[in-house]
Structure formats: C-alpha cells, structure tokens
XYZ file of C-alpha atoms in Angstrom:
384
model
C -139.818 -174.352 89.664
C -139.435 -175.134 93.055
C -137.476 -177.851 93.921
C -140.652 -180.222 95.975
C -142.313 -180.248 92.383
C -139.880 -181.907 90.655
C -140.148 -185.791 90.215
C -136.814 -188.232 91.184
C -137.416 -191.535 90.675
C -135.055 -193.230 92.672
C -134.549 -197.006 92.669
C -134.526 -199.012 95.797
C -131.136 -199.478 97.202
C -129.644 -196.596 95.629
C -126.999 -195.000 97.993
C -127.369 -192.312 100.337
C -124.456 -190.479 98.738
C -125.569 -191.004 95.563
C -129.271 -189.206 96.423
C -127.242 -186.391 98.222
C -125.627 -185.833 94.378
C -128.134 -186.005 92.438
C -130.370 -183.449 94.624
C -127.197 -180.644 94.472
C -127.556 -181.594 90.600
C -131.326 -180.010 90.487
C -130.676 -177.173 92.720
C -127.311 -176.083 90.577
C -129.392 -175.967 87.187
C -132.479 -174.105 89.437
C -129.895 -171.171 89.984
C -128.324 -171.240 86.433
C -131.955 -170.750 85.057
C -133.051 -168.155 87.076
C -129.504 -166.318 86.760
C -130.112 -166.042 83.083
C -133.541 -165.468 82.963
C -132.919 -162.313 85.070
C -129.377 -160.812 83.276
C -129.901 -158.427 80.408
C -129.488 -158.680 76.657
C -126.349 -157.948 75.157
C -126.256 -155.019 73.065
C -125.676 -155.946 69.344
C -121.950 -155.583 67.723
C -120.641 -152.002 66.118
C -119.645 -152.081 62.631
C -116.450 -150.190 61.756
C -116.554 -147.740 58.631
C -114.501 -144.991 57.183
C -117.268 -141.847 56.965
C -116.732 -138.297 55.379
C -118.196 -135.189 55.396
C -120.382 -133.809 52.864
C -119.061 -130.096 51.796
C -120.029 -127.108 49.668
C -117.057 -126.473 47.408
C -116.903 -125.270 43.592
C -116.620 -128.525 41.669
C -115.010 -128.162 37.894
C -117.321 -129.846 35.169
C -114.707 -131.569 32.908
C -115.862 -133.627 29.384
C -112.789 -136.070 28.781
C -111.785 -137.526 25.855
C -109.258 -139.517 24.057
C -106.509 -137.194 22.106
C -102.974 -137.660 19.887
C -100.530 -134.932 20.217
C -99.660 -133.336 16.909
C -97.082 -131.041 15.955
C -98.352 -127.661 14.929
C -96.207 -127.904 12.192
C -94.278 -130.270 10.489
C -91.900 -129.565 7.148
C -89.693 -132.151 5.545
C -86.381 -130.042 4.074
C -85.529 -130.953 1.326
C -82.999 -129.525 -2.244
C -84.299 -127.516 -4.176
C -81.355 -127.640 -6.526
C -78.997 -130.405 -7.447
C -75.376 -130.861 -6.572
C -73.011 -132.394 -3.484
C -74.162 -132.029 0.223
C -70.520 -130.182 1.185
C -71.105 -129.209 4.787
C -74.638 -130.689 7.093
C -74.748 -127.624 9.997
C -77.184 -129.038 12.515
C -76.861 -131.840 15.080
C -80.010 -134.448 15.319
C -82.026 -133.560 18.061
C -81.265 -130.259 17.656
C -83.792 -126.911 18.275
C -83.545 -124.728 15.156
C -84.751 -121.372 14.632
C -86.326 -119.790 11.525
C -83.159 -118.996 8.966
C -80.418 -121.135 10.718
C -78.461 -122.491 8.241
C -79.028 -126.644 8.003
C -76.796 -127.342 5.248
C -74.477 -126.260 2.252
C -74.920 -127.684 -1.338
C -71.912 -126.824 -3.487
C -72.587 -123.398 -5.075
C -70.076 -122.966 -7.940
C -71.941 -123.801 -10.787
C -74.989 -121.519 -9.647
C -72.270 -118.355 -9.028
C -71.051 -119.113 -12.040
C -74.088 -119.017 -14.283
C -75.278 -115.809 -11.934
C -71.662 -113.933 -13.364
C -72.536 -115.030 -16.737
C -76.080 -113.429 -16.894
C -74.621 -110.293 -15.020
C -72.466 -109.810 -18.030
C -75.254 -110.729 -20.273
C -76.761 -107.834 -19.116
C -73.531 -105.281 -18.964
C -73.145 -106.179 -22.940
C -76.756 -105.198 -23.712
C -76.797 -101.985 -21.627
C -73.999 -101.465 -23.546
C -75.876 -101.474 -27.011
C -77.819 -99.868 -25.978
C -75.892 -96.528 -25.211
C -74.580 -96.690 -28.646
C -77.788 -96.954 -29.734
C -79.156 -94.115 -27.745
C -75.843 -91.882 -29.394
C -76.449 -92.989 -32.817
C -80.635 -91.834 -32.604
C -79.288 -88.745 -31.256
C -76.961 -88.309 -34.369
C -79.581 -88.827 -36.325
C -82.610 -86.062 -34.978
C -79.401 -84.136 -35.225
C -79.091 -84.425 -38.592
C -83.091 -82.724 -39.541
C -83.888 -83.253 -42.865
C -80.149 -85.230 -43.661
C -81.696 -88.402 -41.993
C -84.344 -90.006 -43.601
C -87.213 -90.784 -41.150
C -87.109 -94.445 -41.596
C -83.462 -94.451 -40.458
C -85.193 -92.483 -37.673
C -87.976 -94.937 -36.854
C -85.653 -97.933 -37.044
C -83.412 -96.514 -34.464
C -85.778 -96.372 -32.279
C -87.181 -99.987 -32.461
C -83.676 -101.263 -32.253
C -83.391 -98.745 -28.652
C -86.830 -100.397 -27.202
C -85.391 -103.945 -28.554
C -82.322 -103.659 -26.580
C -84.056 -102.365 -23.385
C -86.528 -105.063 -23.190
C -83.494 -107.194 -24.255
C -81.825 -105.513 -20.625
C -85.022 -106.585 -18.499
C -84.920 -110.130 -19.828
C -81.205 -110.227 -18.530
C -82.258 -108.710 -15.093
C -84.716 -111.888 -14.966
C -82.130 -114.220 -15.798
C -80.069 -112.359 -12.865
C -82.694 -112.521 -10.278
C -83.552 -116.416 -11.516
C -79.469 -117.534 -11.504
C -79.293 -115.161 -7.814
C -82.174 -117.406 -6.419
C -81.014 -120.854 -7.908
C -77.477 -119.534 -5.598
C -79.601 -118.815 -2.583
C -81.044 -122.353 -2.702
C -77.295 -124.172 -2.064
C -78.023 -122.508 1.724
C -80.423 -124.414 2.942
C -82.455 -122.755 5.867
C -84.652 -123.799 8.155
C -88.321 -122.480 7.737
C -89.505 -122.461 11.302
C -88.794 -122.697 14.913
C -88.734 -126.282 15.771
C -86.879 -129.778 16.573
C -84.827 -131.732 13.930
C -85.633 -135.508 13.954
C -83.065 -137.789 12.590
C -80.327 -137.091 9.428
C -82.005 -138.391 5.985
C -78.707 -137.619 4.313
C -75.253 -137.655 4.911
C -72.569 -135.189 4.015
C -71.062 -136.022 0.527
C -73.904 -136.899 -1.157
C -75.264 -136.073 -4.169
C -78.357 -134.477 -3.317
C -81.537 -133.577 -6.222
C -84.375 -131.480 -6.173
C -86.680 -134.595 -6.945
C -85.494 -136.250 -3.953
C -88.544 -137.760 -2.037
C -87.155 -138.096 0.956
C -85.506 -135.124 2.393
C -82.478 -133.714 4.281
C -84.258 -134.103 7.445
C -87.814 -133.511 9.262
C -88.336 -130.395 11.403
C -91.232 -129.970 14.101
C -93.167 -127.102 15.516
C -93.036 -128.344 19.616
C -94.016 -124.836 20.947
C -96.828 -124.319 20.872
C -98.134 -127.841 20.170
C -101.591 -129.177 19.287
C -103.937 -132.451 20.392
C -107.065 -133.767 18.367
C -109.128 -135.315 20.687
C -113.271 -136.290 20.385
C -115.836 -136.181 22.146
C -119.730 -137.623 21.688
C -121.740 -135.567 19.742
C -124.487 -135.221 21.971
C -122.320 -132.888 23.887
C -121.852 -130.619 20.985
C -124.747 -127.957 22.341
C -122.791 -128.028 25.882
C -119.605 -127.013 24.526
C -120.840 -124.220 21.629
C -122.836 -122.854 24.277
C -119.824 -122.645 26.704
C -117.643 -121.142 23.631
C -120.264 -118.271 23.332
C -119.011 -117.236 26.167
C -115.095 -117.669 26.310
C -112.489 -119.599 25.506
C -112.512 -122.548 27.123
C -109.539 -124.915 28.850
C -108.499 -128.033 28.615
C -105.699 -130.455 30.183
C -103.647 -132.904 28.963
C -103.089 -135.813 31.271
C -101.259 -139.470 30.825
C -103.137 -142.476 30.235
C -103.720 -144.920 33.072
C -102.363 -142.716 36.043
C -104.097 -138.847 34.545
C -100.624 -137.413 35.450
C -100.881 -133.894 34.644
C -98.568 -132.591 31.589
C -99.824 -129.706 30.260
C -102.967 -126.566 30.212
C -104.124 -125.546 26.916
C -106.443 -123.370 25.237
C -109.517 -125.231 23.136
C -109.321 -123.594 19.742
C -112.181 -125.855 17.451
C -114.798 -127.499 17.272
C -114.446 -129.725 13.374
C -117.069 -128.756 11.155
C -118.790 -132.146 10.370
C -119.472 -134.960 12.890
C -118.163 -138.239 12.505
C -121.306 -140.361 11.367
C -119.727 -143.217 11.756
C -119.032 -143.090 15.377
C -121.071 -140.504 16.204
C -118.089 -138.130 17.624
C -117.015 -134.832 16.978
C -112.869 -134.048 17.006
C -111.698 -131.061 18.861
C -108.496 -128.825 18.480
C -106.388 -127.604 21.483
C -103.522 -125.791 21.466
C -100.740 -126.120 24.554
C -97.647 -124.094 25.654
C -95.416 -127.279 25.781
C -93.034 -125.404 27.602
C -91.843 -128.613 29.210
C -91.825 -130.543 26.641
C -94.576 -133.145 28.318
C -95.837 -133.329 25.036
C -95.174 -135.249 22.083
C -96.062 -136.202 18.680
C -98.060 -139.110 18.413
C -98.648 -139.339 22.016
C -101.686 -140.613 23.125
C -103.458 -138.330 26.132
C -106.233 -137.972 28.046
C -107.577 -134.348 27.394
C -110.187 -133.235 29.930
C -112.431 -130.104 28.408
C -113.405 -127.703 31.369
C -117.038 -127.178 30.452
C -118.305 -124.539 34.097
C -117.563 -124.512 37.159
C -120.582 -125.182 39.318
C -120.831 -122.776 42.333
C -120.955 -124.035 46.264
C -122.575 -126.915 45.660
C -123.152 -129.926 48.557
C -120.526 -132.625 47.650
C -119.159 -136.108 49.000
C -116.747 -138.953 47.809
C -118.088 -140.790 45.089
C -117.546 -143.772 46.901
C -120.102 -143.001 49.372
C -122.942 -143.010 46.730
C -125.054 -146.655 46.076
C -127.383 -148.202 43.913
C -130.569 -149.739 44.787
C -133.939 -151.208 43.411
C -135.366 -147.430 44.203
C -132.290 -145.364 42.850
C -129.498 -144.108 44.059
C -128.679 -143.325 48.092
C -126.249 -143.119 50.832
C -125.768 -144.431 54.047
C -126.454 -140.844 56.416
C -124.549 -141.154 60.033
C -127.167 -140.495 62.843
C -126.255 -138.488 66.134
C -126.730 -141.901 68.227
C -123.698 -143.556 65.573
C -126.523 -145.447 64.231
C -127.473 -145.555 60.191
C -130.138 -144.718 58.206
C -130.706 -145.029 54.009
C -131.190 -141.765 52.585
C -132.136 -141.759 48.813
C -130.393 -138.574 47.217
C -129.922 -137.086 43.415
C -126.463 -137.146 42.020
C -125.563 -134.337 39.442
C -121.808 -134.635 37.738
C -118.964 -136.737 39.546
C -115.613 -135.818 39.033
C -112.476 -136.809 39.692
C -114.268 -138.903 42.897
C -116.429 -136.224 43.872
C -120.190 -136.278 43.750
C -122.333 -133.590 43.433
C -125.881 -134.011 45.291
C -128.262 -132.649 43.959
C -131.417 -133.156 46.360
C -131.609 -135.538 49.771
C -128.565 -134.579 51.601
C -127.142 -131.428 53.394
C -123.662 -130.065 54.061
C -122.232 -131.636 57.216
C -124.116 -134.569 57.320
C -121.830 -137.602 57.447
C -122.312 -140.060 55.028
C -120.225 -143.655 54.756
C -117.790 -144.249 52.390
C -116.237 -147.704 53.316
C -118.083 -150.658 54.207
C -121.583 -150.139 53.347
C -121.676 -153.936 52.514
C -122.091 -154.987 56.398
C -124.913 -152.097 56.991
C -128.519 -152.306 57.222
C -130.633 -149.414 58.530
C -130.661 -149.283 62.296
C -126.893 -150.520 62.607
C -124.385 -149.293 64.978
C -121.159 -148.087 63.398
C -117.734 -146.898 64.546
C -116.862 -144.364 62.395
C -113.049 -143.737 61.295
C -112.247 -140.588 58.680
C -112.303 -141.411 54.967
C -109.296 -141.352 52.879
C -108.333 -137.961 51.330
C -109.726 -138.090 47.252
C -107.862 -136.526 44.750
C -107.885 -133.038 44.226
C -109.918 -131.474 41.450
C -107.472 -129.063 38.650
C-alpha cells in the first residue's frame, strides 16, 4: 500500500524529529512486506530412514518347536550276583565302550562252586563207562544173561547220561554266575557319577546301581509341534527325510543338525500337539540330557522368491503394506501379501517387485508424499 494512503494522526506540537521517525517506521515495514510476499516457500524437511532392498533368494521354511535332549540310551549297571566290590575300573566322567570292564566282584565262591560241578560231572561220566563195560559183558554173555539183567543195564546207561547233561547245566549255570563278578559295560556311552564305592558289599537286589551309563552319540530330542501342521510334515516325509536343528534358547545359537526320525502315533488331546523324534550326531557334545532346545523342522525350501526384512512390513486398517522408495526419494504406501517370515525375512507374496526399495527404520515419521534420506539397513541374520 502506498505510503500517501496510509493515515498518521499526528498531534499538534509533536516534533519535527519525531514525524521524521515515525514516517521511516511505515516505509521499513512497506519493504519487509513486500520482501516476503515475493520470496519463495521453503521446501518441507527430509526424513532420515534406513531402507533395503527387496531380493529373490531361496528362503528355508522352518516349523520350530520346543524340545528336551534325551539320551538314546540310558542303562543303570548294576550286580547281578552278591559279594564285595574288590576293584571299581572306571573313572566318573569317563567314555566307556561296549565290554570294558567297570568293576570286579570277588569271584572265589562262584570258581569254586564252577570246580565242584565240573567234577560232578567227571564222576558221572565215569559211571557211566563202567556201565557201558558191564552191558557189554552182558550181550556177551547170549543166553548166560537173563534179559532183564539186560534191560536194566540199559536204563541205568540212559540214567547216568541224562544224569551227565544235568551236570553240564549246572557247569554252564556256575560258569555264568563267574562271568557276572566282571562287570561290563553294555554300550558305548558316558559314566555319570559312582553309586558305590570299592569295598562294599554289593547284591543283586540292589536298587540303585554301580553307576549310570549314557548313549551321547548319537543323541535324541522330543520336541512338539501343533497338530494342525501334521499334514505339512507327513506330506514332506513322503518325500525324504527331513532336517532339523537344534539351537539354544534365548540367543538360537546353533549346536547341532539332525535327522527327523518320527512323527508319535497319537496326538496330544490335551494340548492339541503332536511330539516329534530327531536324532543328532552330537559329535561336539552341544548336546545334553535334559537340555532344553529350540529345534527348528526344515519343512521346503521355497525357490527365488521376492524377499525383504521383516522389519520393513506394517499393519494397517486395510492389511498389511510397506513403505516403497520412489525415484524422486519421496514415499508411497504399497499394500503387499506376506507368505512365511523367517529368521527376519519376509516373503512377498503379491504387491512388490525385486529391487524396489522398501523402508525398514522409521516408518513412524512417514506419511505418503514424504521426503526421505535414505541410509542402508542393517544386515539380518542369515538363514541355516
């Protein structure tokens, strides 16, 4: 407005100087307003996010469940005849193999009663020559020897050889009662802690043991899974044996690959769960009894498939989508279809392409239409 229309009411007697002011007043706000009138608008803040990539890679379909480690076998050693522990042969801890010797139970009194039916039966085989000698006197003798004195020699021969096979018995039972005072171990495995010490007397009804031995290699882990995934896995059985991991709890440190070997026969009904059997190498010894484990089931492998970081996907009123990075580093919402996600990867289904970059970080500050300043995502964890 120019400066003649405006309206100064000045009072009379008001100073010279004091007009002179108030006039460069008027003129300085004239130019202010038309400065800003005529500069442009600013152009609206970027927002800085971390983007990614989306890829075509094979992503692993896993099925995870809890699991406890169990041995594949487990035998508590124990006498099997009674007498003094003389001599224990293994140390605590200790890896055994079938047959080692574990421990020695005094064996005297079983040699002794093995002797004793050895010359059981030395005294009967002797009989029983004489008695062969004295049937052959009499078939020598023809009409001399009456038949019954015939007849009755024979009985007593087939008396004294079934006597002879009863005494072999009593050898074999007396040689086994001997070969249970070496006490053996029946497997390859681990020996847990001493249940007896040396000196003891020691029975076959003894509860508790010598000591416990476990199978470590291979090893085993139940583990369950909902039952609404039973047609899944059967169906991926049909066509192979299928593998599974072991990982920790809390951190899914790896400690072991296994081979699935079950499926239980019933299902829980009440939890509605099925309980699996896998079988691992455990050639680090990563696995242990009673250890709780994660156990991931590879179900298939699905084949080039469009992928991003899990992170990247969101949930609206409408479904799921993803903020999609424009050529002019602007935004837009994309709605897309999610398949599986796995260990932070997300496969998409429909509504996105590979290449496309998608946000992972940040998508609380974005609207459609915003600027961004992209920076690249963090690296995810690899799949197994």
């Amino acid at each position: 407005m120019p400066l003649v229309a405006r309206r100064t009411v000045l009072r009379i007697g008001t100073p010279i100087a004091l007009v002179l002011v108030c006039a460069a007043v008027l003129v300085g706000r004239e130019l202010r307003g038309s400065a800003a009138s005529a500069a442009p608008e600013a152009p609206p803040p970027t927002v800085p996010v971390e983007a990614a990539a989306a890829q075509r890679r094979d992503v692993p379909v896993f099925l995870t469940g809890l699991g406890t480690v169990q041995a594949l076998n487990t035998v508590t050693v124990k006498s099997r005849v009674d007498g003094e522990l003389q001599t224990v042969s293994f140390q605590e801890g200790q890896h055994v193999n079938a047959g080692q010797v574990l421990a020695q139970i005094d064996p005297r009194p079983f040699q002794a009663a093995l002797d004793q039916a050895r010359a059981t039966k030395a005294k009967d085989e002797a009989q029983l020559t004489n008695a062969q000698l004295d049937l052959q006197r009499f078939q020598n003798l023809h009409q001399y020897a009456t038949a019954q004195s015939v007849d009755t020699q024979k009985a007593l021969i087939a008396q004294l050889q079934a006597q002879i096979e009863g005494d072999q018995a009593a050898i074999d039972s007396a040689a086994t009662q001997l070969s249970y005072t070496t006490v053996t171990s029946p497997l390859n495995g681990r020996t847990g802690i001493r249940l007896v010490d040396q000196g003891n007397i020691v029975h076959a009804t003894d509860t508790g043991g010598l000591v416990v031995i476990t199978q470590l290699h291979p090893i085993t882990a139940i583990f369950t899974l909902p039952e609404e995934q039973l047609p899944e896995i059967s169906a991926a059985m049909a066509k192979g044996p299928l593998t599974v991991f072991a990982d920790t709890r809390g951190d899914d440190k790896p400690l072991d690959q296994g081979t699935l070997e079950l499926v239980d026969n019933q299902i829980d009904q009440a939890t509605g769960t099925i309980r699996l059997k896998a079988t691992f190498p455990n050639k680090t010894n990563q696995l242990w009894p009673g250890q709780f484990v994660d156990v991931r089931l590879l179900l298939r492998t699905e084949q080039n498939v469009v992928t991003v970081p899990s992170t990247a996907i969101q949930r609206g009123p409408d479904g799921l989508y993803v903020y999609a990075v424009k050529p002019d580093a602007t935004v837009e919402l994309r709605p897309v279809g999610i398949g599986q996600i796995t260990d932070g990867t997300a496969v998409v289904e429909t509504g996105l392409d590979a290449g496309a970059s998608v946000v992972t970080a940040g998508q609380y500050r974005l609207q459609p239409g915003t600027r961004v300043q992209t920076r690249e995502a963090a690296a995810t964890r690899p799949s197994a």
